[in-house]
Amino acid sequence: MKYAYRLAASTALLVSVGFPALAEGQLNIYNFGLYTPPDLIKKFEQAYDVKVSVTEYDSNETAMAKIEAGGHGFDIVIPSASVVPIYIEKGLLLKSEPSQMSNFKNVNAEWVDVDWDAGRHYTVPWVWGTTGVMVNTKIYKGDINTSAVIFDPPEELKGKINVVPSMNDVIDMAIGYVGGQPCTDDKTVLKAARDKLMAAKPSWASIDYASFEKFIKEDLQASVFWSGATMRIRAENPGFAYGYPKEGYALWQDNAAILADAKNVENAKLFLNFIMDPENAALISNYTRYGNAITGSEKFMDPELPKAPEMNIPPELKSAAHFQVTCPADVQQIYTKIWTELTK
């Protein structure tokens, strides 16, 4: 989603230079920052003699704006499930029929016939994760499974909190905190969420894609954050922990899709099939620290990954999860108004 970090937005990154300029083909991938494993790209290049470039973006909104503008030259994009229906409605994705690819048999049954792409005509799974709170438990000794850490923070965290600039993640969390459901059209609930956000903002240090180093060095002590990104930081500073807010938190999946105006369609189809191989899906999880939807990938994962707290929702908090979806247009307009005011 979601959801990458310390991004090099709109910067082309040539991941491998192992092949000469005149290779058998080219593939241009557009993905969230720090979300594409170099080892995966190298392996694909060697397997198919295809030269791959990766360009990074910071949000779904940035990616869609670039793609809609045209002339981008990308073949593959990795949108979140919540925006896939918008991509499809706007005619931005190729109907590549992933369900007919040889490795589709490896997709876990629960991720096969999904609401955002019924029958999987356009997308294949990349990774899944959750959006919760991350906090330094050396500083804060209270309950971490609450978004009060962000919206009614204790004194020891005030001025040391970051909120990622991911509109739906943050507003959905605020709506849950005031007792509503994501994408609600209840004006009373939306106003309460807006008021809570505005009241909490003076206690925050930033609304930013802050660098990992700011957390590792403890310049920042808490954040609205994503599960895999938290795991990366915890590896460098074990004081940090990931919380699943009992008031509500998002479960999401990011997906790989071929763009309707892709120039290298056959190579893009090869790549979609490639990432549905269990060993290759494990490369993605090992790098991003998120789960994937490919059966059999666990045996290729880093041993600690499937057991990590960021990958295992506590049973008593599973009911607080909601899958992040596309809000109706009128509700999304209200979200945008709230977000614009909050980020002034």
Coordinates of N, CA and C in Angstrom, one line a residue, residues 53-257:
S53 N 13.8 -2.4 -16.1 CA 14.0 -1.2 -15.3 C 12.8 -1.0 -14.3
V54 N 13.1 -0.4 -13.2 CA 12.1 -0.2 -12.2 C 12.1 1.3 -11.9
T55 N 10.9 1.9 -11.9 CA 10.7 3.3 -11.5 C 9.8 3.3 -10.3
E56 N 10.1 4.1 -9.3 CA 9.4 4.1 -8.0 C 8.5 5.3 -7.8
Y57 N 7.4 5.0 -7.1 CA 6.5 6.1 -6.8 C 6.2 6.0 -5.3
D58 N 5.5 7.1 -4.8 CA 5.3 7.1 -3.3 C 3.9 6.8 -2.9
S59 N 2.9 6.8 -3.8 CA 1.5 6.5 -3.4 C 0.7 6.1 -4.7
N60 N -0.4 5.5 -4.4 CA -1.3 5.1 -5.4 C -1.8 6.3 -6.3
E61 N -2.0 7.4 -5.6 CA -2.4 8.6 -6.3 C -1.4 9.1 -7.3
T62 N -0.1 9.1 -6.8 CA 1.0 9.5 -7.7 C 1.1 8.6 -8.9
A63 N 1.0 7.3 -8.7 CA 1.1 6.4 -9.8 C -0.1 6.6 -10.8
M64 N -1.3 6.7 -10.3 CA -2.4 6.8 -11.3 C -2.3 8.1 -12.1
A65 N -2.0 9.2 -11.4 CA -1.8 10.5 -12.2 C -0.8 10.4 -13.3
K66 N 0.3 9.7 -13.0 CA 1.4 9.5 -14.0 C 0.9 8.7 -15.2
I67 N 0.2 7.6 -14.8 CA -0.3 6.7 -15.9 C -1.4 7.3 -16.7
E68 N -2.3 8.0 -16.1 CA -3.4 8.7 -16.8 C -2.9 9.8 -17.8
A69 N -1.8 10.4 -17.4 CA -1.2 11.4 -18.2 C -0.6 10.9 -19.6
G70 N -0.3 9.6 -19.6 CA 0.2 8.9 -20.8 C 1.7 9.2 -21.0
G71 N 2.2 8.5 -22.0 CA 3.6 8.8 -22.4 C 4.6 8.3 -21.3
H72 N 4.2 7.4 -20.4 CA 5.0 7.0 -19.3 C 6.0 5.9 -19.7
G73 N 5.6 5.0 -20.6 CA 6.5 3.9 -21.0 C 6.5 2.7 -20.1
F74 N 5.6 2.6 -19.1 CA 5.6 1.5 -18.2 C 4.8 0.4 -18.7
D75 N 5.2 -0.8 -18.3 CA 4.5 -2.1 -18.7 C 3.6 -2.6 -17.6
I76 N 4.2 -2.6 -16.4 CA 3.6 -3.2 -15.2 C 3.5 -2.1 -14.1
V77 N 2.3 -2.1 -13.4 CA 2.1 -1.3 -12.2 C 1.7 -2.2 -11.1
I78 N 1.9 -1.7 -9.8 CA 1.5 -2.5 -8.6 C 0.5 -1.7 -7.8
P79 N -0.8 -1.7 -8.2 CA -1.7 -0.9 -7.4 C -2.3 -1.7 -6.3
S80 N -2.7 -0.9 -5.3 CA -3.4 -1.6 -4.1 C -4.8 -2.0 -4.5
A81 N -5.4 -3.0 -3.8 CA -6.7 -3.5 -4.2 C -7.7 -2.4 -4.2
S82 N -7.6 -1.4 -3.3 CA -8.6 -0.4 -3.2 C -8.7 0.5 -4.4
V83 N -7.7 0.5 -5.2 CA -7.8 1.4 -6.4 C -7.8 0.6 -7.7
V84 N -7.7 -0.7 -7.6 CA -7.8 -1.6 -8.9 C -9.1 -1.3 -9.6
P85 N -10.3 -1.3 -8.9 CA -11.5 -1.0 -9.7 C -11.5 0.3 -10.4
I86 N -10.8 1.3 -9.9 CA -10.7 2.6 -10.6 C -9.9 2.4 -11.8
Y87 N -8.7 1.7 -11.7 CA -7.9 1.5 -12.9 C -8.7 0.8 -14.0
I88 N -9.5 -0.2 -13.6 CA -10.3 -1.0 -14.5 C -11.3 -0.1 -15.2
E89 N -12.1 0.6 -14.4 CA -13.1 1.5 -14.9 C -12.6 2.5 -15.9
K90 N -11.4 3.0 -15.6 CA -10.8 4.0 -16.5 C -10.1 3.4 -17.7
G91 N -10.1 2.1 -17.8 CA -9.5 1.4 -19.0 C -8.0 1.5 -19.0
L92 N -7.4 1.5 -17.8 CA -5.9 1.7 -17.7 C -5.2 0.3 -17.6
L93 N -5.9 -0.8 -17.4 CA -5.3 -2.1 -17.3 C -5.6 -3.0 -18.5
L94 N -4.7 -3.8 -18.9 CA -4.9 -4.9 -19.9 C -5.6 -6.1 -19.3
K95 N -6.6 -6.6 -20.0 CA -7.2 -7.8 -19.5 C -6.3 -9.0 -19.9
S96 N -5.3 -9.3 -19.0 CA -4.3 -10.2 -19.3 C -4.6 -11.7 -19.0
E97 N -5.7 -11.9 -18.3 CA -6.2 -13.2 -17.9 C -5.2 -14.0 -17.1
P98 N -4.7 -13.5 -16.0 CA -3.8 -14.3 -15.1 C -4.3 -15.6 -14.7
S99 N -5.6 -15.8 -14.6 CA -6.1 -17.1 -14.1 C -5.9 -18.2 -15.1
Q100 N -5.4 -17.8 -16.3 CA -5.1 -18.8 -17.4 C -3.6 -19.1 -17.4
M101 N -2.8 -18.5 -16.6 CA -1.4 -18.7 -16.6 C -1.0 -19.9 -15.8
S102 N 0.1 -20.5 -16.2 CA 0.4 -21.8 -15.6 C 0.6 -21.8 -14.1
N103 N 1.2 -20.7 -13.6 CA 1.4 -20.7 -12.1 C 0.3 -20.2 -11.3
F104 N -0.9 -19.9 -11.9 CA -2.0 -19.4 -11.2 C -2.5 -20.4 -10.2
K105 N -2.2 -21.7 -10.5 CA -2.6 -22.8 -9.6 C -2.0 -22.6 -8.2
N106 N -1.0 -21.8 -8.1 CA -0.3 -21.6 -6.8 C -1.0 -20.6 -5.9
V107 N -1.9 -19.8 -6.5 CA -2.5 -18.7 -5.7 C -3.4 -19.4 -4.7
N108 N -3.3 -18.9 -3.4 CA -4.1 -19.4 -2.3 C -5.6 -19.1 -2.6
A109 N -6.4 -20.1 -2.3 CA -7.8 -20.1 -2.7 C -8.5 -18.8 -2.2
E110 N -8.1 -18.3 -1.0 CA -8.9 -17.1 -0.5 C -8.5 -15.8 -1.3
W111 N -7.5 -15.9 -2.2 CA -7.1 -14.7 -2.9 C -7.4 -14.9 -4.4
V112 N -8.2 -15.9 -4.8 CA -8.4 -16.2 -6.2 C -9.5 -15.3 -6.8
D113 N -10.7 -15.4 -6.2 CA -11.9 -14.7 -6.8 C -12.2 -13.5 -5.8
V114 N -11.4 -12.4 -6.1 CA -11.5 -11.3 -5.1 C -12.4 -10.2 -5.6
D115 N -12.9 -9.4 -4.7 CA -14.0 -8.4 -5.0 C -13.5 -7.4 -6.0
W116 N -12.2 -7.0 -5.9 CA -11.7 -5.9 -6.7 C -11.3 -6.4 -8.1
D117 N -11.2 -7.7 -8.3 CA -10.9 -8.2 -9.7 C -11.5 -9.6 -9.7
A118 N -12.8 -9.7 -9.8 CA -13.5 -11.0 -9.8 C -13.0 -11.9 -10.9
G119 N -12.5 -13.1 -10.5 CA -12.0 -14.0 -11.5 C -10.6 -13.8 -11.9
R120 N -10.0 -12.7 -11.4 CA -8.6 -12.4 -11.7 C -8.3 -12.3 -13.2
H121 N -9.0 -11.3 -13.8 CA -8.8 -11.1 -15.2 C -7.7 -10.1 -15.5
Y122 N -7.3 -9.3 -14.4 CA -6.3 -8.2 -14.6 C -5.1 -8.3 -13.7
T123 N -5.2 -8.9 -12.5 CA -4.2 -8.8 -11.5 C -3.7 -10.1 -10.9
V124 N -2.5 -10.1 -10.4 CA -2.0 -11.2 -9.6 C -1.5 -10.6 -8.3
P125 N -1.5 -11.4 -7.2 CA -1.1 -10.9 -5.9 C 0.4 -10.5 -5.9
W126 N 0.7 -9.5 -5.3 CA 2.1 -9.1 -5.0 C 2.4 -9.4 -3.5
V127 N 1.9 -8.6 -2.6 CA 2.0 -8.9 -1.2 C 0.7 -8.4 -0.5
W128 N 0.5 -8.9 0.8 CA -0.6 -8.3 1.6 C 0.0 -7.9 2.9
G129 N -0.7 -7.0 3.6 CA -0.2 -6.6 4.9 C -1.4 -5.8 5.6
T130 N -1.0 -5.2 6.7 CA -2.0 -4.4 7.5 C -1.4 -3.0 7.8
T131 N -2.3 -2.1 8.1 CA -1.9 -0.8 8.5 C -2.3 -0.6 10.0
G132 N -1.3 -0.4 10.8 CA -1.6 -0.3 12.2 C -0.8 0.9 12.8
V133 N -0.3 0.6 14.0 CA 0.6 1.6 14.7 C 1.9 1.0 15.1
M134 N 2.9 1.8 15.0 CA 4.2 1.3 15.4 C 4.7 2.3 16.5
V135 N 5.2 1.7 17.6 CA 5.6 2.6 18.7 C 6.8 2.0 19.4
N136 N 7.7 2.9 19.9 CA 8.9 2.5 20.7 C 8.5 2.1 22.1
T137 N 8.5 0.8 22.4 CA 8.1 0.4 23.7 C 9.1 0.7 24.8
K138 N 10.2 1.2 24.4 CA 11.2 1.6 25.5 C 10.7 3.0 26.0
I139 N 10.0 3.7 25.2 CA 9.5 5.0 25.6 C 8.0 4.9 26.2
Y140 N 7.2 4.2 25.5 CA 5.8 4.1 25.8 C 5.5 2.7 26.3
K141 N 5.0 2.6 27.5 CA 4.8 1.3 28.2 C 3.3 0.9 28.2
G142 N 2.4 1.6 27.5 CA 1.0 1.3 27.6 C 0.6 0.3 26.5
D143 N -0.7 0.2 26.2 CA -1.3 -0.7 25.2 C -0.9 -0.2 23.8
I144 N -0.3 -1.1 23.1 CA 0.0 -0.7 21.7 C -1.1 -1.1 20.7
N145 N -2.1 -1.8 21.1 CA -3.1 -2.2 20.2 C -4.3 -1.2 20.2
T146 N -4.0 0.0 20.1 CA -5.0 1.1 20.1 C -4.4 2.3 19.3
S147 N -5.3 2.9 18.5 CA -4.9 4.1 17.7 C -5.0 5.3 18.6
A148 N -5.3 5.1 19.9 CA -5.1 6.3 20.9 C -3.6 6.7 20.9
V149 N -2.7 5.8 20.6 CA -1.3 6.2 20.5 C -1.1 7.4 19.5
I150 N -2.0 7.4 18.5 CA -1.9 8.5 17.5 C -2.8 9.6 17.7
F151 N -4.1 9.3 18.1 CA -5.1 10.3 18.2 C -5.3 10.9 19.6
D152 N -4.9 10.2 20.6 CA -4.9 10.8 22.0 C -3.6 10.4 22.7
P153 N -2.5 10.8 22.2 CA -1.2 10.3 22.6 C -0.8 10.7 24.0
P154 N -0.1 9.9 24.7 CA 0.4 10.2 26.0 C 1.5 11.3 25.9
E155 N 1.8 11.9 27.0 CA 2.8 13.0 27.0 C 4.2 12.5 26.5
E156 N 4.6 11.3 26.8 CA 5.9 10.9 26.4 C 6.1 10.7 24.9
L157 N 4.9 10.7 24.1 CA 5.0 10.5 22.7 C 4.7 11.8 21.9
K158 N 4.1 12.8 22.6 CA 3.8 14.0 21.9 C 5.0 14.7 21.3
G159 N 4.8 15.1 20.1 CA 5.9 15.8 19.3 C 6.9 14.8 18.7
K160 N 6.6 13.5 18.9 CA 7.5 12.5 18.4 C 6.8 11.4 17.5
I161 N 5.6 11.9 17.0 CA 4.7 11.0 16.2 C 4.8 11.4 14.8
N162 N 4.8 10.4 13.9 CA 4.7 10.6 12.5 C 3.4 10.0 12.0
V163 N 2.8 10.6 11.0 CA 1.6 10.0 10.4 C 1.9 10.0 8.9
V164 N 1.9 8.8 8.3 CA 2.2 8.6 6.9 C 1.1 9.4 6.0
P165 N 1.6 10.0 5.0 CA 0.6 10.8 4.1 C -0.1 9.9 3.2
S166 N -0.9 8.9 3.8 CA -1.7 8.0 3.0 C -3.1 8.2 3.4
M167 N -3.9 9.0 2.6 CA -5.2 9.5 3.0 C -6.1 8.5 3.6
N168 N -6.4 7.4 2.8 CA -7.4 6.5 3.2 C -7.0 5.7 4.5
D169 N -5.7 5.4 4.6 CA -5.2 4.7 5.8 C -5.5 5.5 7.0
V170 N -5.1 6.8 7.0 CA -5.2 7.6 8.1 C -6.7 8.0 8.5
I171 N -7.5 8.3 7.5 CA -8.9 8.7 7.7 C -9.7 7.5 8.2
D172 N -9.4 6.3 7.5 CA -10.1 5.1 8.0 C -9.8 4.8 9.4
M173 N -8.6 5.0 9.8 CA -8.2 4.7 11.2 C -8.9 5.7 12.2
A174 N -9.0 6.9 11.8 CA -9.7 7.9 12.6 C -11.2 7.6 12.7
I175 N -11.8 7.2 11.6 CA -13.2 6.9 11.6 C -13.4 5.7 12.6
G176 N -12.6 4.7 12.5 CA -12.7 3.6 13.4 C -12.6 4.0 14.9
Y177 N -11.7 5.0 15.1 CA -11.4 5.5 16.5 C -12.6 6.2 17.1
V178 N -13.4 6.8 16.2 CA -14.6 7.5 16.7 C -15.9 6.7 16.6
G179 N -15.7 5.4 16.3 CA -16.8 4.4 16.3 C -17.5 4.2 15.0
G180 N -16.9 4.6 13.9 CA -17.6 4.4 12.6 C -16.9 3.4 11.8
Q181 N -17.4 3.2 10.6 CA -16.9 2.2 9.6 C -16.3 2.9 8.4
P182 N -15.2 2.4 7.9 CA -14.6 3.0 6.7 C -15.6 3.2 5.6
C183 N -15.4 4.3 4.9 CA -16.3 4.6 3.7 C -17.7 5.0 4.1
T184 N -17.9 5.3 5.4 CA -19.2 5.7 5.8 C -19.6 7.0 5.2
D185 N -20.9 7.2 5.0 CA -21.4 8.5 4.5 C -22.2 9.2 5.6
D186 N -22.0 8.7 6.8 CA -22.6 9.4 8.0 C -21.9 10.7 8.3
K187 N -22.5 11.8 8.0 CA -21.8 13.1 8.2 C -21.4 13.4 9.6
T188 N -22.1 12.8 10.6 CA -21.8 13.0 12.0 C -20.5 12.3 12.3
V189 N -20.3 11.1 11.8 CA -19.1 10.3 12.0 C -17.9 10.9 11.3
L190 N -18.2 11.4 10.1 CA -17.1 12.0 9.3 C -16.6 13.3 10.0
K191 N -17.5 14.1 10.5 CA -17.1 15.3 11.2 C -16.4 14.9 12.5
A192 N -16.8 13.9 13.2 CA -16.1 13.5 14.4 C -14.7 13.0 14.1
A193 N -14.5 12.3 13.0 CA -13.2 11.9 12.6 C -12.3 13.1 12.2
R194 N -12.9 14.0 11.4 CA -12.2 15.2 11.1 C -11.7 16.0 12.3
D195 N -12.6 16.1 13.2 CA -12.3 16.9 14.5 C -11.2 16.2 15.3
K196 N -11.3 14.9 15.3 CA -10.3 14.1 16.1 C -8.9 14.3 15.4
L197 N -8.9 14.2 14.1 CA -7.6 14.4 13.4 C -7.0 15.8 13.6
M198 N -7.9 16.8 13.5 CA -7.4 18.2 13.7 C -6.9 18.4 15.1
A199 N -7.6 17.8 16.1 CA -7.2 18.0 17.5 C -5.9 17.3 17.8
A200 N -5.7 16.2 17.1 CA -4.4 15.4 17.3 C -3.2 15.9 16.6
K201 N -3.4 16.6 15.5 CA -2.3 17.1 14.7 C -1.2 17.9 15.5
P202 N -1.6 18.8 16.4 CA -0.5 19.5 17.2 C 0.4 18.6 18.0
S203 N 0.0 17.3 18.2 CA 0.8 16.4 19.0 C 1.8 15.6 18.0
W204 N 1.6 15.8 16.7 CA 2.5 15.1 15.8 C 3.7 15.9 15.4
A205 N 4.7 15.2 15.1 CA 5.9 15.8 14.6 C 5.9 16.1 13.1
S206 N 5.2 15.2 12.4 CA 5.2 15.2 10.9 C 4.1 14.4 10.3
I207 N 3.7 14.8 9.1 CA 2.9 13.9 8.2 C 3.8 13.7 7.0
D208 N 4.4 12.5 7.0 CA 5.6 12.4 6.1 C 5.9 10.9 5.8
Y209 N 6.5 10.6 4.7 CA 7.2 9.3 4.5 C 8.6 9.5 5.1
A210 N 8.6 9.5 6.4 CA 9.9 9.7 7.1 C 10.8 8.5 6.9
S211 N 12.1 8.8 6.9 CA 13.1 7.8 6.6 C 13.1 6.8 7.8
F212 N 13.5 5.6 7.5 CA 13.6 4.5 8.5 C 14.6 5.0 9.6
E213 N 15.6 5.7 9.2 CA 16.7 6.2 10.1 C 16.1 7.0 11.3
K214 N 15.1 7.8 11.0 CA 14.5 8.7 12.0 C 13.9 7.8 13.1
F215 N 13.4 6.6 12.8 CA 12.9 5.8 13.8 C 14.0 5.0 14.5
I216 N 14.8 4.4 13.7 CA 15.9 3.6 14.2 C 16.8 4.4 15.2
K217 N 17.0 5.7 14.9 CA 17.8 6.6 15.8 C 16.9 7.2 16.8
E218 N 15.6 6.9 16.8 CA 14.6 7.4 17.8 C 14.4 8.9 17.8
D219 N 14.6 9.5 16.6 CA 14.1 10.9 16.5 C 12.6 10.9 16.5
L220 N 12.0 9.9 15.9 CA 10.5 9.7 16.0 C 10.3 8.4 16.8
Q221 N 9.2 8.4 17.5 CA 8.9 7.3 18.5 C 7.6 6.5 18.1
A222 N 6.8 7.0 17.2 CA 5.6 6.3 16.9 C 5.1 6.8 15.5
S223 N 4.2 5.9 14.9 CA 3.7 6.3 13.6 C 2.5 5.4 13.3
V224 N 1.6 6.0 12.5 CA 0.7 5.1 11.7 C 1.6 4.4 10.7
F225 N 1.5 3.1 10.6 CA 2.6 2.4 9.9 C 2.1 1.1 9.3
W226 N 2.9 0.5 8.4 CA 2.5 -0.7 7.8 C 3.3 -1.9 8.4
S227 N 2.7 -3.0 8.4 CA 3.3 -4.2 9.1 C 4.7 -4.5 8.6
G228 N 4.9 -4.6 7.3 CA 6.2 -5.0 6.8 C 7.3 -4.0 7.1
A229 N 6.9 -2.7 6.9 CA 7.9 -1.6 7.2 C 8.3 -1.6 8.7
T230 N 7.3 -1.9 9.6 CA 7.7 -2.0 11.0 C 8.7 -3.2 11.2
M231 N 8.5 -4.3 10.6 CA 9.4 -5.4 10.8 C 10.8 -5.0 10.4
R232 N 11.0 -4.2 9.3 CA 12.3 -3.8 8.9 C 12.9 -2.9 10.0
I233 N 12.1 -2.0 10.5 CA 12.7 -1.1 11.6 C 13.0 -1.9 12.9
R234 N 12.1 -2.8 13.2 CA 12.4 -3.7 14.4 C 13.6 -4.5 14.3
A235 N 14.0 -4.8 13.1 CA 15.3 -5.6 12.9 C 16.5 -4.7 13.3
E236 N 16.4 -3.4 13.2 CA 17.4 -2.5 13.5 C 17.3 -1.9 14.9
N237 N 16.1 -1.8 15.4 CA 15.9 -1.3 16.8 C 14.8 -2.1 17.4
P238 N 15.1 -3.1 18.2 CA 14.1 -4.0 18.7 C 13.1 -3.4 19.7
G239 N 13.3 -2.1 20.0 CA 12.4 -1.5 20.9 C 11.0 -1.2 20.3
F240 N 11.0 -1.1 18.9 CA 9.8 -0.8 18.2 C 8.9 -2.1 18.1
A241 N 7.6 -1.9 18.2 CA 6.6 -3.0 18.1 C 5.4 -2.5 17.3
Y242 N 4.7 -3.5 16.8 CA 3.6 -3.2 15.9 C 2.3 -3.5 16.6
G243 N 1.4 -2.5 16.6 CA 0.1 -2.7 17.2 C -1.1 -2.8 16.2
Y244 N -2.1 -3.6 16.5 CA -3.3 -3.7 15.7 C -4.4 -3.0 16.5
P245 N -4.8 -1.8 16.1 CA -5.7 -1.0 16.9 C -7.1 -1.8 17.0
K246 N -7.5 -1.9 18.2 CA -8.8 -2.6 18.5 C -9.9 -1.8 18.0
E247 N -9.7 -0.5 17.8 CA -10.8 0.3 17.2 C -11.0 0.1 15.7
G248 N -10.0 -0.5 15.1 CA -10.1 -0.8 13.6 C -8.8 -0.6 12.9
Y249 N -8.5 -1.5 12.0 CA -7.3 -1.3 11.2 C -7.5 -2.0 9.9
A250 N -6.7 -1.6 8.9 CA -6.9 -2.0 7.5 C -6.0 -3.3 7.2
L251 N -6.7 -4.2 6.5 CA -6.0 -5.3 5.8 C -6.0 -5.0 4.3
W252 N -4.9 -5.2 3.6 CA -4.9 -4.8 2.2 C -4.0 -5.8 1.4
Q253 N -4.1 -5.7 0.1 CA -3.3 -6.4 -0.8 C -2.9 -5.5 -2.0
D254 N -1.6 -5.6 -2.3 CA -1.1 -4.9 -3.5 C -1.0 -6.0 -4.6
N255 N -1.2 -5.5 -5.9 CA -1.3 -6.5 -7.0 C -0.5 -6.0 -8.2
A256 N 0.0 -7.0 -8.9 CA 0.7 -6.6 -10.2 C -0.3 -6.7 -11.3
A257 N -0.2 -5.7 -12.2 CA -1.1 -5.7 -13.4 C -0.3 -5.1 -14.6

